[in-house]
């Protein structure tokens, strides 16, 4: 192995069902190629947050070691995905009067209005994960991409603030540093990473919703006009479906998970050939007969409720009418049979399963919906590497470069 060099980037996702580590190498043009993948089952995480630190570190070590062996790279720095019900987002506005007699907008004016927009109050104990700049407004003229050298008396800008619990965000960062001597270059909201991995330029422009159906949470991100306009987290995932089945059918969690995988569907079938299935009891007790109609109903109701919560949020923000690109699904939940039909029914929009775009390397990873987030981390990191970013600016200030916008 050799120490991490400047052309090596690593994405790490510590998820509810799995830990995934992806190593990529940048070519001389800054284009990444995946050269190593490591995975392990995740038992120290619930609802996308670490609950058993010792077990979580063991599982992270397994995934990282596997990625190191495949890539022949020693992992010392990572880009870390974060999510959880504590992650929230809102849009704030910055205002700056143009004092110059010429009324010509300068770079100093742009810097100042962005600083003003970032002066926001977030809940005590929270930290800003991302501040994503939107379009500028010059004297009520909206959707200005580049205000430099324009004439105006008032400059405004909107900023999408993504924030979350500082202790929850910093817990895995601290564990990686203290237990594994691995530095976190930056934390990235999982939903944002997924959208970076999946959406091409056209989809970003015409308006597309990405939904990442994970085991512990469901993340969603809306991109319109090349900008991230809205995002959120629903604290429901595949594990909640399993728990619903376990309670509703009075089964152990393990058996409920097996039934979900074997018979599950987002929409109950019109005709069920065998309406009952017999489950043997591992403890020697009497076998249990399961009504499959009940299984389908329990599962369909939970999935539809999750999608409906996202639809209601987008309806309230007024952004749902901008989604000309439809819905793109990823995550383990994207494998659920008939999930596309249900998604199209709820949103009244076309839906598809997403595949990562514009990245090369190990083909098996590129075809798995579960690998979308760590692949997005690689894209996020590679964009940063290509920009000679001044230390006085945070990485999140440069999200505009990923989404084709102007400014700092």
Coordinates of C-alpha atoms in Angstrom, one line a residue:
X1 CA 0.0 0.0 0.0
X2 CA 1.0 3.7 -0.3
X3 CA -0.1 6.7 1.5
X4 CA -3.0 8.8 0.2
X5 CA -1.9 11.1 -2.6
X6 CA -3.6 14.2 -4.0
X7 CA -5.3 12.3 -6.8
X8 CA -7.1 9.8 -4.4
X9 CA -10.5 10.6 -3.0
X10 CA -12.7 8.4 -0.8
X11 CA -16.4 8.4 -0.1
X12 CA -17.8 6.8 3.1
X13 CA -21.4 6.1 3.9
X14 CA -22.3 4.7 7.4
X15 CA -25.8 3.6 6.7
X16 CA -28.5 1.7 8.6
X17 CA -28.2 -1.5 6.6
X18 CA -24.7 -1.2 5.3
X19 CA -21.4 0.6 5.5
X20 CA -19.9 1.4 2.1
X21 CA -16.5 2.8 1.2
X22 CA -15.5 3.8 -2.3
X23 CA -12.0 4.8 -3.4
X24 CA -11.5 6.7 -6.7
X25 CA -8.5 8.1 -8.5
X26 CA -8.5 11.3 -10.5
X27 CA -6.9 11.5 -13.9
X28 CA -4.9 14.6 -15.0
X29 CA -8.2 16.3 -15.9
X30 CA -9.8 15.7 -12.5
X31 CA -12.2 12.9 -13.8
X32 CA -12.7 10.2 -11.2
X33 CA -12.5 6.4 -11.7
X34 CA -13.6 4.0 -9.0
X35 CA -10.7 1.7 -8.1
X36 CA -11.9 0.1 -4.9
X37 CA -15.1 -0.8 -3.0
X38 CA -15.6 -2.1 0.5
X39 CA -18.8 -3.1 2.3
X40 CA -20.0 -4.5 5.5
X41 CA -23.3 -5.1 7.2
X42 CA -24.3 -2.3 9.6
X43 CA -25.6 -3.3 13.0
X44 CA -24.4 -0.3 15.0
X45 CA -26.7 2.2 13.3
X46 CA -30.4 2.9 13.6
X47 CA -32.4 5.4 11.6
X48 CA -29.1 6.5 10.0
X49 CA -27.5 7.4 13.3
X50 CA -24.8 5.5 15.3
X51 CA -26.2 3.8 18.4
X52 CA -23.4 1.4 19.2
X53 CA -20.1 3.1 18.6
X54 CA -17.9 0.0 19.2
X55 CA -19.8 -2.1 16.7
X56 CA -20.1 0.7 14.2
X57 CA -16.3 1.3 14.2
X58 CA -15.7 -2.5 13.6
X59 CA -18.1 -2.4 10.7
X60 CA -16.5 0.7 9.2
X61 CA -13.0 -0.9 9.6
X62 CA -14.2 -3.9 7.6
X63 CA -15.5 -1.8 4.7
X64 CA -12.4 0.5 4.6
X65 CA -10.0 -2.5 4.8
X66 CA -11.8 -4.2 1.9
X67 CA -11.7 -1.0 -0.2
X68 CA -7.9 -0.6 0.7
X69 CA -7.2 -4.1 -0.4
X70 CA -8.9 -3.7 -3.7
X71 CA -7.5 -0.3 -4.5
X72 CA -4.0 -0.7 -3.0
X73 CA -4.5 2.6 -1.3
X74 CA -4.3 3.5 2.4
X75 CA -7.4 5.4 3.4
X76 CA -6.5 8.4 5.6
X77 CA -9.1 11.0 4.5
X78 CA -12.8 10.6 3.6
X79 CA -15.9 12.5 2.5
X80 CA -18.6 11.4 4.9
X81 CA -22.3 11.1 4.1
X82 CA -24.7 12.3 6.8
X83 CA -28.5 12.1 7.2
X84 CA -31.1 11.6 9.8
X85 CA -34.4 13.1 11.0
X86 CA -32.5 16.0 12.5
X87 CA -31.4 17.3 9.0
X88 CA -33.6 20.2 8.0
X89 CA -33.5 22.9 5.2
X90 CA -34.9 26.4 4.7
X91 CA -34.3 29.3 2.3
X92 CA -33.2 32.7 3.6
X93 CA -32.7 36.0 1.8
X94 CA -29.8 38.4 1.9
X95 CA -30.0 42.1 1.0
X96 CA -27.3 44.7 0.1
X97 CA -27.7 48.3 -1.1
X98 CA -25.4 49.4 -3.9
X99 CA -23.6 52.5 -2.5
X100 CA -21.3 53.3 -5.4
X101 CA -22.3 56.5 -7.3
X102 CA -22.0 54.5 -10.5
X103 CA -24.5 51.9 -9.2
X104 CA -22.3 49.2 -10.8
X105 CA -22.3 45.9 -8.9
X106 CA -18.9 44.7 -7.9
X107 CA -17.4 41.5 -6.5
X108 CA -17.4 43.2 -3.1
X109 CA -21.1 43.7 -3.3
X110 CA -21.6 40.0 -4.3
X111 CA -19.5 38.9 -1.3
X112 CA -21.4 41.1 1.1
X113 CA -24.9 40.0 0.0
X114 CA -23.9 36.4 0.4
X115 CA -22.5 37.1 3.8
X116 CA -25.7 38.8 4.8
X117 CA -27.8 35.8 3.6
X118 CA -25.7 33.4 5.7
X119 CA -26.3 35.4 8.8
X120 CA -29.2 33.2 10.0
X121 CA -30.6 31.8 13.2
X122 CA -30.6 28.0 13.4
X123 CA -31.8 26.0 16.4
X124 CA -29.4 25.9 19.4
X125 CA -27.1 22.9 19.1
X126 CA -27.4 22.8 15.3
X127 CA -24.7 23.4 12.7
X128 CA -24.9 24.4 9.0
X129 CA -24.1 21.4 6.8
X130 CA -24.5 23.2 3.5
X131 CA -25.3 26.8 2.4
X132 CA -26.3 26.5 -1.3
X133 CA -26.6 29.8 -3.2
X134 CA -29.6 30.4 -5.4
X135 CA -30.1 33.0 -8.1
X136 CA -29.6 36.7 -7.5
X137 CA -32.2 39.5 -7.6
X138 CA -31.2 43.0 -8.9
X139 CA -33.8 45.7 -8.3
X140 CA -36.7 43.1 -8.4
X141 CA -35.2 41.5 -11.5
X142 CA -35.2 37.8 -10.6
X143 CA -33.2 34.8 -11.7
X144 CA -30.0 36.7 -12.3
X145 CA -27.1 34.3 -12.6
X146 CA -24.2 36.8 -12.7
X147 CA -24.9 40.2 -11.3
X148 CA -21.3 41.5 -11.8
X149 CA -21.1 44.8 -13.7
X150 CA -24.9 45.1 -13.8
X151 CA -26.5 48.4 -12.8
X152 CA -28.7 48.5 -9.7
X153 CA -29.6 50.0 -6.4
X154 CA -30.4 46.8 -4.5
X155 CA -28.8 43.3 -4.7
X156 CA -30.5 40.3 -3.1
X157 CA -29.7 36.6 -3.0
X158 CA -31.4 33.5 -1.7
X159 CA -29.5 30.8 0.2
X160 CA -30.7 27.3 0.9
X161 CA -29.5 26.4 4.4
X162 CA -29.2 22.7 5.2
X163 CA -28.6 22.2 9.0
X164 CA -28.6 19.5 11.6
X165 CA -27.7 18.5 15.1
X166 CA -24.0 19.3 15.7
X167 CA -23.5 16.4 18.1
X168 CA -25.1 13.9 15.7
X169 CA -23.1 15.1 12.7
X170 CA -19.9 15.2 14.7
X171 CA -20.2 11.8 16.4
X172 CA -19.0 9.7 13.3
X173 CA -16.4 12.4 12.5
X174 CA -15.0 12.1 16.0
X175 CA -15.1 8.3 16.0
X176 CA -13.2 8.1 12.7
X177 CA -10.5 10.4 13.9
X178 CA -10.1 9.0 17.4
X179 CA -10.5 5.3 16.7
X180 CA -9.2 4.9 13.1
X181 CA -7.0 8.0 12.7
X182 CA -9.0 8.9 9.6
X183 CA -9.8 12.6 8.9
X184 CA -13.1 13.7 7.4
X185 CA -12.4 16.3 4.7
X186 CA -16.1 17.3 4.6
X187 CA -19.5 16.0 5.6
X188 CA -22.2 15.9 2.8
X189 CA -25.9 15.5 3.1
X190 CA -26.7 12.0 1.7
X191 CA -29.6 13.2 -0.4
X192 CA -27.4 15.8 -2.0
X193 CA -24.7 13.2 -2.8
X194 CA -27.4 11.0 -4.4
X195 CA -28.6 13.7 -6.6
X196 CA -25.1 14.5 -7.8
X197 CA -24.6 10.9 -8.7
X198 CA -27.8 10.5 -10.6
X199 CA -28.8 13.7 -12.4
X200 CA -27.5 14.8 -15.7
X201 CA -27.4 18.5 -16.8
X202 CA -30.8 18.4 -18.5
X203 CA -32.5 16.8 -15.5
X204 CA -31.0 19.5 -13.2
X205 CA -32.3 22.2 -15.5
X206 CA -35.9 21.0 -16.1
X207 CA -36.6 20.1 -12.5
X208 CA -36.2 16.7 -11.0
X209 CA -36.9 15.1 -7.7
X210 CA -34.5 12.5 -6.3
X211 CA -35.8 10.2 -3.6
X212 CA -33.3 7.9 -1.8
X213 CA -35.2 5.1 -0.1
X214 CA -32.8 3.9 2.6
X215 CA -33.2 1.4 5.4
X216 CA -33.4 4.0 8.2
X217 CA -34.5 7.2 6.4
X218 CA -35.8 8.5 3.1
X219 CA -33.9 11.5 1.7
X220 CA -35.2 13.8 -1.0
X221 CA -33.7 16.6 -3.1
X222 CA -35.3 18.9 -5.7
X223 CA -33.1 20.4 -8.4
X224 CA -34.5 23.1 -10.7
X225 CA -32.7 25.5 -13.1
X226 CA -29.5 23.8 -12.2
X227 CA -29.9 24.6 -8.6
X228 CA -30.7 22.6 -5.5
X229 CA -34.0 24.3 -4.5
X230 CA -35.3 22.1 -1.7
X231 CA -34.4 19.0 0.3
X232 CA -35.5 17.0 3.4
X233 CA -35.5 13.8 5.3
X234 CA -38.4 11.5 6.3
X235 CA -37.5 9.4 9.3
X236 CA -38.9 6.3 7.7
X237 CA -37.1 3.6 5.7
X238 CA -37.1 -0.1 4.8
X239 CA -36.5 -1.1 8.4
X240 CA -39.8 0.6 9.4
X241 CA -41.6 -1.5 6.8
X242 CA -40.1 -4.6 8.4
X243 CA -41.2 -3.5 11.8
X244 CA -44.7 -2.8 10.6
X245 CA -44.9 -6.3 9.2
X246 CA -43.4 -7.9 12.3
X247 CA -46.0 -6.1 14.5
X248 CA -49.0 -6.5 12.1
X249 CA -48.3 -10.2 11.4
X250 CA -46.9 -11.0 14.9
X251 CA -43.6 -12.3 13.6
X252 CA -40.0 -12.0 14.6
X253 CA -38.1 -9.3 12.8
X254 CA -36.0 -11.8 10.8
X255 CA -39.0 -13.6 9.5
X256 CA -40.8 -10.3 8.6
X257 CA -37.7 -9.2 6.6
X258 CA -37.7 -12.5 4.7
X259 CA -41.3 -12.2 3.9
X260 CA -40.8 -8.6 2.7
X261 CA -38.0 -9.6 0.4
X262 CA -39.8 -12.6 -1.0
X263 CA -43.4 -11.4 -1.3
X264 CA -43.2 -7.6 -0.9
X265 CA -44.7 -5.1 -3.3
X266 CA -45.5 -1.4 -3.3
X267 CA -48.9 -2.1 -4.8
X268 CA -50.9 -5.2 -3.8
X269 CA -51.4 -7.5 -6.8
X270 CA -54.9 -7.7 -8.3
X271 CA -54.9 -11.5 -8.0
X272 CA -53.0 -13.5 -5.4
X273 CA -52.5 -17.1 -6.5
X274 CA -51.7 -18.3 -3.0
X275 CA -53.3 -16.1 -0.4
X276 CA -51.6 -17.8 2.5
X277 CA -48.0 -18.9 3.3
X278 CA -46.9 -21.1 6.2
X279 CA -44.0 -19.9 8.3
X280 CA -42.1 -22.5 10.3
X281 CA -41.2 -21.6 13.8
X282 CA -37.4 -21.9 14.6
X283 CA -38.1 -22.6 18.2
X284 CA -40.2 -25.7 17.6
X285 CA -43.5 -24.1 18.2
X286 CA -46.5 -24.5 15.9
X287 CA -46.1 -23.1 12.4
X288 CA -47.8 -19.8 11.6
X289 CA -50.1 -19.2 8.6
X290 CA -49.7 -15.7 7.1
X291 CA -52.4 -14.0 5.1
X292 CA -50.5 -12.4 2.1
X293 CA -53.3 -9.9 1.6
X294 CA -52.5 -8.5 5.1
X295 CA -48.8 -8.4 4.2
X296 CA -49.4 -6.5 1.0
X297 CA -51.7 -4.0 2.6
X298 CA -49.4 -3.2 5.5
X299 CA -46.4 -2.7 3.2
X300 CA -48.3 -0.7 0.6
X301 CA -49.8 1.7 3.2
X302 CA -46.4 2.5 4.8
X303 CA -44.7 3.2 1.4
X304 CA -47.5 5.3 0.1
X305 CA -47.6 7.3 3.4
X306 CA -43.8 8.0 3.0
X307 CA -44.2 9.2 -0.5
X308 CA -47.3 11.2 0.3
X309 CA -45.4 13.1 3.1
X310 CA -42.8 14.1 0.5
X311 CA -45.5 15.2 -2.0
X312 CA -47.2 17.3 0.7
X313 CA -44.0 19.0 1.6
X314 CA -43.3 19.9 -2.1
X315 CA -46.9 21.0 -2.5
X316 CA -46.5 23.4 0.5
X317 CA -43.3 24.9 -0.8
X318 CA -44.9 25.4 -4.3
X319 CA -42.1 23.6 -6.1
X320 CA -43.9 20.5 -7.2
X321 CA -45.2 22.1 -10.4
X322 CA -41.6 22.7 -11.5
X323 CA -40.8 19.0 -11.7
X324 CA -40.8 18.5 -15.5
X325 CA -38.1 15.9 -15.1
X326 CA -40.2 13.6 -12.9
X327 CA -38.9 11.5 -10.1
X328 CA -35.7 9.4 -9.8
X329 CA -35.5 6.7 -7.2
X330 CA -32.4 5.1 -5.6
X331 CA -31.5 3.3 -2.4
X332 CA -32.4 -0.2 -1.4
X333 CA -36.1 0.7 -1.4
X334 CA -35.9 1.3 -5.2
X335 CA -35.8 -2.5 -5.6
X336 CA -39.3 -3.0 -4.2
X337 CA -41.5 -4.4 -6.9
X338 CA -44.0 -1.9 -8.4
X339 CA -42.4 1.0 -6.6
X340 CA -42.3 3.0 -9.8
X341 CA -46.1 2.6 -10.3
X342 CA -46.8 3.8 -6.8
X343 CA -44.5 6.7 -7.1
X344 CA -46.1 7.8 -10.4
X345 CA -49.5 7.5 -8.8
X346 CA -48.6 9.6 -5.8
X347 CA -46.8 12.4 -7.6
X348 CA -48.7 12.2 -10.9
X349 CA -45.2 12.3 -12.6
X350 CA -43.1 9.9 -14.5
X351 CA -40.6 7.9 -12.3
X352 CA -37.5 5.9 -13.0
X353 CA -34.7 4.0 -11.2
X354 CA -31.6 6.1 -11.2
X355 CA -28.1 5.0 -12.4
X356 CA -25.0 7.0 -11.7
X357 CA -23.9 9.2 -14.6
X358 CA -20.5 10.4 -15.9
X359 CA -18.3 8.2 -13.7
X360 CA -16.2 5.2 -14.6
X361 CA -14.7 2.2 -12.8
X362 CA -16.0 -0.9 -11.3
X363 CA -19.3 -1.6 -13.2
X364 CA -20.9 -3.6 -10.4
X365 CA -21.1 -0.5 -8.2
X366 CA -22.5 1.6 -11.0
X367 CA -25.5 -0.7 -11.4
X368 CA -26.5 -0.9 -7.7
X369 CA -29.0 1.6 -6.4
X370 CA -27.5 1.1 -2.9
X371 CA -24.2 2.6 -4.0
X372 CA -25.5 5.9 -5.3
X373 CA -24.7 8.0 -2.2
X374 CA -21.0 7.0 -1.9
X375 CA -20.6 7.5 -5.7
X376 CA -22.2 11.0 -5.2
X377 CA -19.6 11.7 -2.6
X378 CA -16.9 10.9 -5.1
X379 CA -18.4 13.3 -7.6
X380 CA -18.7 16.0 -4.9
X381 CA -15.1 15.6 -3.9
X382 CA -13.8 15.5 -7.5
X383 CA -15.5 18.9 -8.2
X384 CA -13.8 20.4 -5.2
X385 CA -10.4 19.0 -6.3
X386 CA -10.8 20.5 -9.7
X387 CA -11.3 24.0 -8.2
X388 CA -8.4 25.6 -6.6
X389 CA -10.5 26.6 -3.6
X390 CA -9.2 29.4 -1.3
X391 CA -9.0 28.2 2.3
X392 CA -11.2 31.2 3.4
X393 CA -14.2 29.6 1.6
X394 CA -16.0 26.5 2.7
X395 CA -16.5 23.6 0.3
X396 CA -20.3 24.2 0.4
X397 CA -19.8 27.6 -1.1
X398 CA -18.6 25.9 -4.3
X399 CA -21.7 23.7 -4.8
X400 CA -22.6 26.3 -7.4
X401 CA -19.8 24.8 -9.6
X402 CA -21.4 21.4 -9.4
X403 CA -24.8 22.8 -10.4
X404 CA -23.5 25.3 -13.0
X405 CA -24.2 28.5 -11.2
X406 CA -22.1 31.6 -10.7
X407 CA -20.5 33.2 -7.7
X408 CA -18.7 32.3 -4.5

